[in-house]
mmCIF file with all atom_site columns, C-alpha atoms in Angstrom:
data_model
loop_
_atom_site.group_PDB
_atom_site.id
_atom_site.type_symbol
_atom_site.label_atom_id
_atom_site.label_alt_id
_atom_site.label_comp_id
_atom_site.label_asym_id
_atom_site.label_entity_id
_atom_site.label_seq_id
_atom_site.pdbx_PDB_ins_code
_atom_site.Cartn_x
_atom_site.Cartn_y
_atom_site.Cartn_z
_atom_site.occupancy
_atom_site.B_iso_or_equiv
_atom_site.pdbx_formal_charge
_atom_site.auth_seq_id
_atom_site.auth_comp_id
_atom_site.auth_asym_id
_atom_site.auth_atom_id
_atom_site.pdbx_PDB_model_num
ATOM 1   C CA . UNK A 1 1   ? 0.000   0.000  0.000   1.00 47.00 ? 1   UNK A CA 1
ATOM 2   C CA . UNK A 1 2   ? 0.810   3.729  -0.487  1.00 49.00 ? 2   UNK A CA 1
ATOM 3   C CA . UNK A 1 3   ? 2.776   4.972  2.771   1.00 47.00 ? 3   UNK A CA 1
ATOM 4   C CA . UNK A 1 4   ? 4.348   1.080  2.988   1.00 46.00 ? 4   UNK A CA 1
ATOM 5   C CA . UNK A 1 5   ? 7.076   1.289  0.297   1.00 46.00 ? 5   UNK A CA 1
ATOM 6   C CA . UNK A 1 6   ? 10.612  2.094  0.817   1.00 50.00 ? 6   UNK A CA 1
ATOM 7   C CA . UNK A 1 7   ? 12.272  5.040  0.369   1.00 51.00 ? 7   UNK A CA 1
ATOM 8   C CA . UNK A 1 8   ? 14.194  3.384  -2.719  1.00 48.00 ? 8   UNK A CA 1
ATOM 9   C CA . UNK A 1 9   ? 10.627  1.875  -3.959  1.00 61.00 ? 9   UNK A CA 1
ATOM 10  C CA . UNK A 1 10  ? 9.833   5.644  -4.097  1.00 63.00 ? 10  UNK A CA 1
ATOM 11  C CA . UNK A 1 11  ? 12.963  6.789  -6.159  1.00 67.00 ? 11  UNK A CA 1
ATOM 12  C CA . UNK A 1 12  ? 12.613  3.742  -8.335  1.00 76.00 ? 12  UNK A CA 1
ATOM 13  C CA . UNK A 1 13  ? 9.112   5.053  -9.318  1.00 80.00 ? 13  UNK A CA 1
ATOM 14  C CA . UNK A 1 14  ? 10.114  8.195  -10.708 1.00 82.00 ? 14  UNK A CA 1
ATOM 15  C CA . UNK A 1 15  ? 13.815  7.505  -11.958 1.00 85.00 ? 15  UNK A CA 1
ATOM 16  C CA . UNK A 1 16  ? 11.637  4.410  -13.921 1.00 87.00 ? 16  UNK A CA 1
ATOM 17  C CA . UNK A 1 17  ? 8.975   7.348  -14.987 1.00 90.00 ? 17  UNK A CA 1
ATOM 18  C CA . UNK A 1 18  ? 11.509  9.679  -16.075 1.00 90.00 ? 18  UNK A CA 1
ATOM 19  C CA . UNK A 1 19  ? 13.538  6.844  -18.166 1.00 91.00 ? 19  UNK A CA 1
ATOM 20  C CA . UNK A 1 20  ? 10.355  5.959  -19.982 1.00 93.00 ? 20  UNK A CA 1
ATOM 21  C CA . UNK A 1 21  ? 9.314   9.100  -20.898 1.00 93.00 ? 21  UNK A CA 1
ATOM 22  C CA . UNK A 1 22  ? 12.664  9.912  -21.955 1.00 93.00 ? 22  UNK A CA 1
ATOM 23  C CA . UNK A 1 23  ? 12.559  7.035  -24.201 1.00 93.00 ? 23  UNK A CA 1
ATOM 24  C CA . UNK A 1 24  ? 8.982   8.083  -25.531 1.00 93.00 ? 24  UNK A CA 1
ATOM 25  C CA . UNK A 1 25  ? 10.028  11.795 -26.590 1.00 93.00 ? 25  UNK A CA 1
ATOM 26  C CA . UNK A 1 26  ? 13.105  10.281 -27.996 1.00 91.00 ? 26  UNK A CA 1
ATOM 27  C CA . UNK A 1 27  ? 10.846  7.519  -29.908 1.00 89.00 ? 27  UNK A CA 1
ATOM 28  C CA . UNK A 1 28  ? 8.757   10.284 -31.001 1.00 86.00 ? 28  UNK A CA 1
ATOM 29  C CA . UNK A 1 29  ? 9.353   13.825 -32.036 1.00 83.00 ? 29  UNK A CA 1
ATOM 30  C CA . UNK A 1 30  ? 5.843   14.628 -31.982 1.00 87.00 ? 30  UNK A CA 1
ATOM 31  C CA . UNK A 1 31  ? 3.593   16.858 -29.870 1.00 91.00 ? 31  UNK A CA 1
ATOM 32  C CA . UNK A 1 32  ? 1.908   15.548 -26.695 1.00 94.00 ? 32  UNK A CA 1
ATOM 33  C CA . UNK A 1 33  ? -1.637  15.271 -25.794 1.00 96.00 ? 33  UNK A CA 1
ATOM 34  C CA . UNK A 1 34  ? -1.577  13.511 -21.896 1.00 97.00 ? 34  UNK A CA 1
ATOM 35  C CA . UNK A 1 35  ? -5.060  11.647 -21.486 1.00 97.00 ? 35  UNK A CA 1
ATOM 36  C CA . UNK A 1 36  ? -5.822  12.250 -17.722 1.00 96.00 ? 36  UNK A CA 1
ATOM 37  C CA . UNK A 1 37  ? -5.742  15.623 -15.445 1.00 96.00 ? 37  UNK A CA 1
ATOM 38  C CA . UNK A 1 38  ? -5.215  14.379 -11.340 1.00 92.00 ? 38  UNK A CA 1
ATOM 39  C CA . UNK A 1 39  ? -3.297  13.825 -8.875  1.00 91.00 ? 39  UNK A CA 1
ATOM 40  C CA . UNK A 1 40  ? -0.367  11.423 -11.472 1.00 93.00 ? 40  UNK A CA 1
ATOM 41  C CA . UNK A 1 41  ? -0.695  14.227 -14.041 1.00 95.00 ? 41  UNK A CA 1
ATOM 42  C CA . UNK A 1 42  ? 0.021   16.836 -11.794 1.00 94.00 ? 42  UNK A CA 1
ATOM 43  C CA . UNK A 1 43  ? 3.109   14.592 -10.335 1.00 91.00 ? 43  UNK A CA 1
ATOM 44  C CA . UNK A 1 44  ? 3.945   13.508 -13.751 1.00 94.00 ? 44  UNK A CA 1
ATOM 45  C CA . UNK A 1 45  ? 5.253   17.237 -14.095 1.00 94.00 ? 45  UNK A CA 1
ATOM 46  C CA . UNK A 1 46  ? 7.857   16.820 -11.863 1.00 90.00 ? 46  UNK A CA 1
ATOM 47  C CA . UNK A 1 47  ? 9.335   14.633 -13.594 1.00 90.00 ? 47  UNK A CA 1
ATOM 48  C CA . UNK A 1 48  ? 8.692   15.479 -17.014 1.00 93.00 ? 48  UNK A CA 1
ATOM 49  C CA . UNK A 1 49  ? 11.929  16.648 -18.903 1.00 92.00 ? 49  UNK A CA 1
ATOM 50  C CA . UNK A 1 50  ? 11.913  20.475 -18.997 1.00 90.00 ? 50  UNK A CA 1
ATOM 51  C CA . UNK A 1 51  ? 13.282  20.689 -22.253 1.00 92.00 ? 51  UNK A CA 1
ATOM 52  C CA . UNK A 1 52  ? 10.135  18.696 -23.480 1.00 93.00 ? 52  UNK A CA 1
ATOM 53  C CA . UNK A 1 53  ? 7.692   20.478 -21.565 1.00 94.00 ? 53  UNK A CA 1
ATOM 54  C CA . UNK A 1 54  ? 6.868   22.807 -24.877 1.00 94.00 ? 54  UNK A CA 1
ATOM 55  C CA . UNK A 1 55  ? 5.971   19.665 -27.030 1.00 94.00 ? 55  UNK A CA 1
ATOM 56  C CA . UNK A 1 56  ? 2.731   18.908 -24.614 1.00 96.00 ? 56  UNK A CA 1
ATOM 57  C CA . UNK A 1 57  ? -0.151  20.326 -26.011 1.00 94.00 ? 57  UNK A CA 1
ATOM 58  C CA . UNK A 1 58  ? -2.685  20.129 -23.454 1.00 96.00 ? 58  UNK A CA 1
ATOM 59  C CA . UNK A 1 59  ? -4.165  17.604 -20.690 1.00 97.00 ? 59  UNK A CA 1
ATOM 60  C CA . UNK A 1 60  ? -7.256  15.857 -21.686 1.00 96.00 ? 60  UNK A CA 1
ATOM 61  C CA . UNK A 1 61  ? -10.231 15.006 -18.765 1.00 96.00 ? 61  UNK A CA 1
ATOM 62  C CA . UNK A 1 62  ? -13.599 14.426 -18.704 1.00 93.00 ? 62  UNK A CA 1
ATOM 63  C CA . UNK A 1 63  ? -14.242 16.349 -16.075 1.00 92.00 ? 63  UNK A CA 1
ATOM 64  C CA . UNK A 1 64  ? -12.092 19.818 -16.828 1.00 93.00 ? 64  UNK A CA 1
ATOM 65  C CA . UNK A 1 65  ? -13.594 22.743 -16.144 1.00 92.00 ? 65  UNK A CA 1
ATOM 66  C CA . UNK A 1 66  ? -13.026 25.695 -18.174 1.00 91.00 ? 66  UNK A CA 1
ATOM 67  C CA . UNK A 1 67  ? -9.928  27.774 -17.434 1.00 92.00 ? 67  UNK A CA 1
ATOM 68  C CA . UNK A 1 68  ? -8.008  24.346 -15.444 1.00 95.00 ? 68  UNK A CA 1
ATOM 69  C CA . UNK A 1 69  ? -4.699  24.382 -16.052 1.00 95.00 ? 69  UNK A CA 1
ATOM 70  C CA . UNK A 1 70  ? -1.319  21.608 -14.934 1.00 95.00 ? 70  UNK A CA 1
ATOM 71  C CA . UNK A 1 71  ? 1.552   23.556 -14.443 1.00 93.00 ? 71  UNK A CA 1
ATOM 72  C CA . UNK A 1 72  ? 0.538   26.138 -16.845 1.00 94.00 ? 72  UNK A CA 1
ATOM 73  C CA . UNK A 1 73  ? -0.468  23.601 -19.365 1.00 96.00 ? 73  UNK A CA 1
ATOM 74  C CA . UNK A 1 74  ? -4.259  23.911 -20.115 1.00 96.00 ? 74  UNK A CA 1
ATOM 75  C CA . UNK A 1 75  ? -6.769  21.024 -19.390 1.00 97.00 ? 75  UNK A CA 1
ATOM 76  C CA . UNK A 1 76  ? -9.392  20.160 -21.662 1.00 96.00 ? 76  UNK A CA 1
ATOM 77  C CA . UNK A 1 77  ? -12.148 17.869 -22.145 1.00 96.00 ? 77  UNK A CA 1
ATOM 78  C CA . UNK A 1 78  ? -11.725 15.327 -24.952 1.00 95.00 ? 78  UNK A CA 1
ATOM 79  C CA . UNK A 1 79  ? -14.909 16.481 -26.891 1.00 93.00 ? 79  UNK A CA 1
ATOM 80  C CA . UNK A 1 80  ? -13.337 19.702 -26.734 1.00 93.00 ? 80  UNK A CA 1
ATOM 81  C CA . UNK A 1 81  ? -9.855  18.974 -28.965 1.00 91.00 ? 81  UNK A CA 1
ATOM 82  C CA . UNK A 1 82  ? -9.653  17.424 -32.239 1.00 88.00 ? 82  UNK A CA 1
ATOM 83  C CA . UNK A 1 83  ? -8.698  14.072 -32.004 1.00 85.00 ? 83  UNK A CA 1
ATOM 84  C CA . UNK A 1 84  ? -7.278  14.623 -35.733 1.00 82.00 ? 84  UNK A CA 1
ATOM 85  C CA . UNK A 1 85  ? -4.809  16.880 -34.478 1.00 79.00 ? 85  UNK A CA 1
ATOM 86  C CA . UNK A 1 86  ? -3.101  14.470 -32.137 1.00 71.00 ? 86  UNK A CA 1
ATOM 87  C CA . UNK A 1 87  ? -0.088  12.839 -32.807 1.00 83.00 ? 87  UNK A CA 1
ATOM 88  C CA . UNK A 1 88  ? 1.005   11.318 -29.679 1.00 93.00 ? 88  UNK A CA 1
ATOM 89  C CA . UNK A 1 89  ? -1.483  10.747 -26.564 1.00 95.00 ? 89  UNK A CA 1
ATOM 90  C CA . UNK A 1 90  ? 0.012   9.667  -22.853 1.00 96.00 ? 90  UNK A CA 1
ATOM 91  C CA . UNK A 1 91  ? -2.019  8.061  -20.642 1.00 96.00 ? 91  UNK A CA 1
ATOM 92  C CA . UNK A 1 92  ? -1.393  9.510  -17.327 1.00 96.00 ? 92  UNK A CA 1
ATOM 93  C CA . UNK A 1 93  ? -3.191  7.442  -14.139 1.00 93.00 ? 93  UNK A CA 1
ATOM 94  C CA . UNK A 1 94  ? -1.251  4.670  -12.103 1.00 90.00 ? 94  UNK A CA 1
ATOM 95  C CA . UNK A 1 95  ? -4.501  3.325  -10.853 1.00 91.00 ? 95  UNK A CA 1
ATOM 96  C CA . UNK A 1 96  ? -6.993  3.259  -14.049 1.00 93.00 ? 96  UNK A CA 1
ATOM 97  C CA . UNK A 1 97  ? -4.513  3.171  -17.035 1.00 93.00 ? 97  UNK A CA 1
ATOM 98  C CA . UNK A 1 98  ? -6.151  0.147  -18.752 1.00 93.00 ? 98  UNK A CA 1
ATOM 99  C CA . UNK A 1 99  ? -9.258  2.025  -18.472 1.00 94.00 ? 99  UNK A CA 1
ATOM 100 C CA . UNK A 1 100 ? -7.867  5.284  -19.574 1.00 95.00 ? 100 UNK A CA 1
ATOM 101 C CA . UNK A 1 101 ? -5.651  3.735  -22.588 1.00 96.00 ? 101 UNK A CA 1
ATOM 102 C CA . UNK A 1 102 ? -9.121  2.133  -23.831 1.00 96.00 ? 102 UNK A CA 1
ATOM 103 C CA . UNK A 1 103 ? -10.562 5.739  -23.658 1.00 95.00 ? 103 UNK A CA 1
ATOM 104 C CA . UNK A 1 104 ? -7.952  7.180  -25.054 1.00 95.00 ? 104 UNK A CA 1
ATOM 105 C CA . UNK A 1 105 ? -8.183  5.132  -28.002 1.00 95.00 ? 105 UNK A CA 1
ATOM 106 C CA . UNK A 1 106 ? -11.244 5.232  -28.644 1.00 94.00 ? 106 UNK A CA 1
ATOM 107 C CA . UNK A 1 107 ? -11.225 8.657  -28.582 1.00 93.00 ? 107 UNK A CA 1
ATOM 108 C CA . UNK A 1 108 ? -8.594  9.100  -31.228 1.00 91.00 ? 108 UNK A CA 1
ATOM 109 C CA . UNK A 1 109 ? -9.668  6.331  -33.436 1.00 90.00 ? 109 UNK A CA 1
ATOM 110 C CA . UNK A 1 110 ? -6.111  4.882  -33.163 1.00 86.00 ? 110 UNK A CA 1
ATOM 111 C CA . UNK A 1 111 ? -3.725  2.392  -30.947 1.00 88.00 ? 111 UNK A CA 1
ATOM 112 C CA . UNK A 1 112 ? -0.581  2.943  -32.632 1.00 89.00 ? 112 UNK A CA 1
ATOM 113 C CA . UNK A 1 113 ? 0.054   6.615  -30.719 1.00 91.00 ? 113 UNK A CA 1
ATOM 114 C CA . UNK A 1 114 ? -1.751  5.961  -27.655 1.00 94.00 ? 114 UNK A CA 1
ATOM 115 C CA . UNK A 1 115 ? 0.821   5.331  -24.724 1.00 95.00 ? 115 UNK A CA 1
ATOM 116 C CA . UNK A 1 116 ? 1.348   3.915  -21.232 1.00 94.00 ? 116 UNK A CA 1
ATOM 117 C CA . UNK A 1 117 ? 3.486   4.052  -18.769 1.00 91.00 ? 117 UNK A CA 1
ATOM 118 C CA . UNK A 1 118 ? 2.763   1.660  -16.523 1.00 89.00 ? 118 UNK A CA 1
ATOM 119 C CA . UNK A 1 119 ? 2.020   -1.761 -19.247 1.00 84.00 ? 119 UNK A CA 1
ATOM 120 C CA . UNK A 1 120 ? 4.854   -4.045 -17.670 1.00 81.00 ? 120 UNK A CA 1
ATOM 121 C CA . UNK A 1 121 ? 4.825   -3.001 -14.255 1.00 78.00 ? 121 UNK A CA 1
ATOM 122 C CA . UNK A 1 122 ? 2.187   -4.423 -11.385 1.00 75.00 ? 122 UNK A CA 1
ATOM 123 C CA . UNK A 1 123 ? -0.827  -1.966 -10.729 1.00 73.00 ? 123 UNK A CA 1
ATOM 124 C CA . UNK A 1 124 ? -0.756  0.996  -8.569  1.00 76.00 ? 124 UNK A CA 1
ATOM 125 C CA . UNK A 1 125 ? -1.114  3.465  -6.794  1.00 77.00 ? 125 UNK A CA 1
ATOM 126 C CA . UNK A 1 126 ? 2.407   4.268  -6.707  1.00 75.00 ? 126 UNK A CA 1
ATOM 127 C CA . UNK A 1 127 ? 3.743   6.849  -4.191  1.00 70.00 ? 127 UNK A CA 1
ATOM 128 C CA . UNK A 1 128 ? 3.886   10.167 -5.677  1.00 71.00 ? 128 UNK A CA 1
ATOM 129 C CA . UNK A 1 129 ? 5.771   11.949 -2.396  1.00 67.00 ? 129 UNK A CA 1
ATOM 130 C CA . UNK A 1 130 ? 9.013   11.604 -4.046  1.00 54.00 ? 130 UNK A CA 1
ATOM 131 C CA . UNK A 1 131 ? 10.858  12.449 -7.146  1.00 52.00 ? 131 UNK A CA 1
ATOM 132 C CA . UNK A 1 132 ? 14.627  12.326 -8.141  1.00 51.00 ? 132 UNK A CA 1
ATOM 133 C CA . UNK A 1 133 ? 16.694  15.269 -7.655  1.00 52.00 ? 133 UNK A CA 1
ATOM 134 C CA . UNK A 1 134 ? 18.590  17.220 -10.377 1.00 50.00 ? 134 UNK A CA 1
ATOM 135 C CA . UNK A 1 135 ? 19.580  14.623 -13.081 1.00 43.00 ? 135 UNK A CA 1
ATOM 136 C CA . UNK A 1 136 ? 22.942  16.393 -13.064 1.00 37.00 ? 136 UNK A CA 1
ATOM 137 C CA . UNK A 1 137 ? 23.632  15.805 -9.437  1.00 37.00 ? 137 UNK A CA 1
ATOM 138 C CA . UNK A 1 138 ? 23.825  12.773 -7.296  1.00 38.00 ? 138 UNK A CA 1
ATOM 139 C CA . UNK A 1 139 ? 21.189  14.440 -4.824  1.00 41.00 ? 139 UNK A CA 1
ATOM 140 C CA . UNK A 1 140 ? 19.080  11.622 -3.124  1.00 41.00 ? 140 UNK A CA 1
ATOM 141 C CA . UNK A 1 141 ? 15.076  12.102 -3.707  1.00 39.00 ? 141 UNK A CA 1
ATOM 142 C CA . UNK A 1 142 ? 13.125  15.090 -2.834  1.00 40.00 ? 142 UNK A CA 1
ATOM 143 C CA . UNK A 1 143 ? 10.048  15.487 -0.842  1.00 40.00 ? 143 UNK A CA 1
ATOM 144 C CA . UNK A 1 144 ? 7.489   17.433 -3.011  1.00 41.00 ? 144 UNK A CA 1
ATOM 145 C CA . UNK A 1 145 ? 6.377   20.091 -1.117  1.00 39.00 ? 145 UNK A CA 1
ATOM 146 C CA . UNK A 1 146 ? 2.485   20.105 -0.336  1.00 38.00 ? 146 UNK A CA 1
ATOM 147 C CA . UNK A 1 147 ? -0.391  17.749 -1.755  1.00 34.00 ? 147 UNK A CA 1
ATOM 148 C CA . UNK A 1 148 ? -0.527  17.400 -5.661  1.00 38.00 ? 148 UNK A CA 1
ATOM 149 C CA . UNK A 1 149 ? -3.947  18.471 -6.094  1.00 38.00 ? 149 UNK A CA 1
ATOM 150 C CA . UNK A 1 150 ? -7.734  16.949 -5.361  1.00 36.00 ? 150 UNK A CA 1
ATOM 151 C CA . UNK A 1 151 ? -8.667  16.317 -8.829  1.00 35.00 ? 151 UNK A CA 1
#
C-alpha cells in the first residue's frame, strides 16, 4: 500500500517514470496530448523533462472545467480537442490506465500513438511523495512540497 514502500521503492518510481518518458520523446518527435488531469498528471510534471515540456499540447479530462490548467499547461475535455490533431497521446493514471488507454483510443480512433506508462509493471497506486533530484547531481530524492492536487 501507499505509505508502505521504501524510500528506494519511491525513487525507483520516478527515476523508472523519467527513463520511460525519456525514451517516448526520444521515440517520437511529436507533440503531446496527456489523457488524464489528477493527482499522477500533476506529479507527472515533476518529472517530465523540462526541455520537453513545450511539445505537450494540453491535458485531456472528462471532467475539466473551463480555465483548469497543470503547471501552466491547459486542461481540456476530450470532446473539446480534435482528435485529428493528435499525434502522440500519454495516458497519465497509475490506478486506471487500462481504463484510460481504452478511452484514449477510442477517442482518437487509433492504438498505434496511444501510450502507457505503466504496461509491464504491477498496478498501482504508486507513491507520488518523491521524485529524483537534479539529473545532473547525485542528490538523493526530494520530498514534493504540499499535496498534488484533489482532482
Amino acid at each position: 500500500a501507499v505509505g508502505t514502500v521504501p524510500r528506494m521503492g519511491r525513487a525507483f518510481h520516478a527515476a523508472y517514470v523519467r527513463q520511460r518518458l525519456q525514451q517516448l520523446l526520444r521515440d517520437s518527435d511529436r507533440p503531446w496530448v496527456i489523457f488524464g488531469a489528477g493527482d499522477h498528471s500533476r506529479w507527472l510534471m515533476t518529472v517530465w523533462p523540462s526541455e520537453s515540456r513545450d511539445r505537450i499540447q494540453c491535458f485531456l479530462d472528462d471532467s475539466a472545467d473551463e480555465g483548469d490548467e497543470i503547471d501552466g499547461i491547459r486542461v481540456l475535455r476530450p470532446a473539446k480537442y480534435d482528435a485529428a490533431r493528435t499525434l502522440s497521446v500519454l495516458v497519465s493514471s497509475d490506478t486506471i490506465e487500462g481504463k484510460l488507454h481504452r478511452r484514449a483510443v477510442a477517442w482518437c480512433g487509433r492504438t498505434d500513438d496511444v501510450y502507457r506508462l505503466y504496461k509491464s509493471l504491477p498496478p498501482g497506486p504508486y507513491d507520488k511523495d518523491w521524485v529524483p533530484g537534479p539529473r545532473e547531481s547525485n542528490e538523493p530524492p526530494r520530498r514534493v512540497a504540499g499535496r498534488l492536487g484533489t482532482r
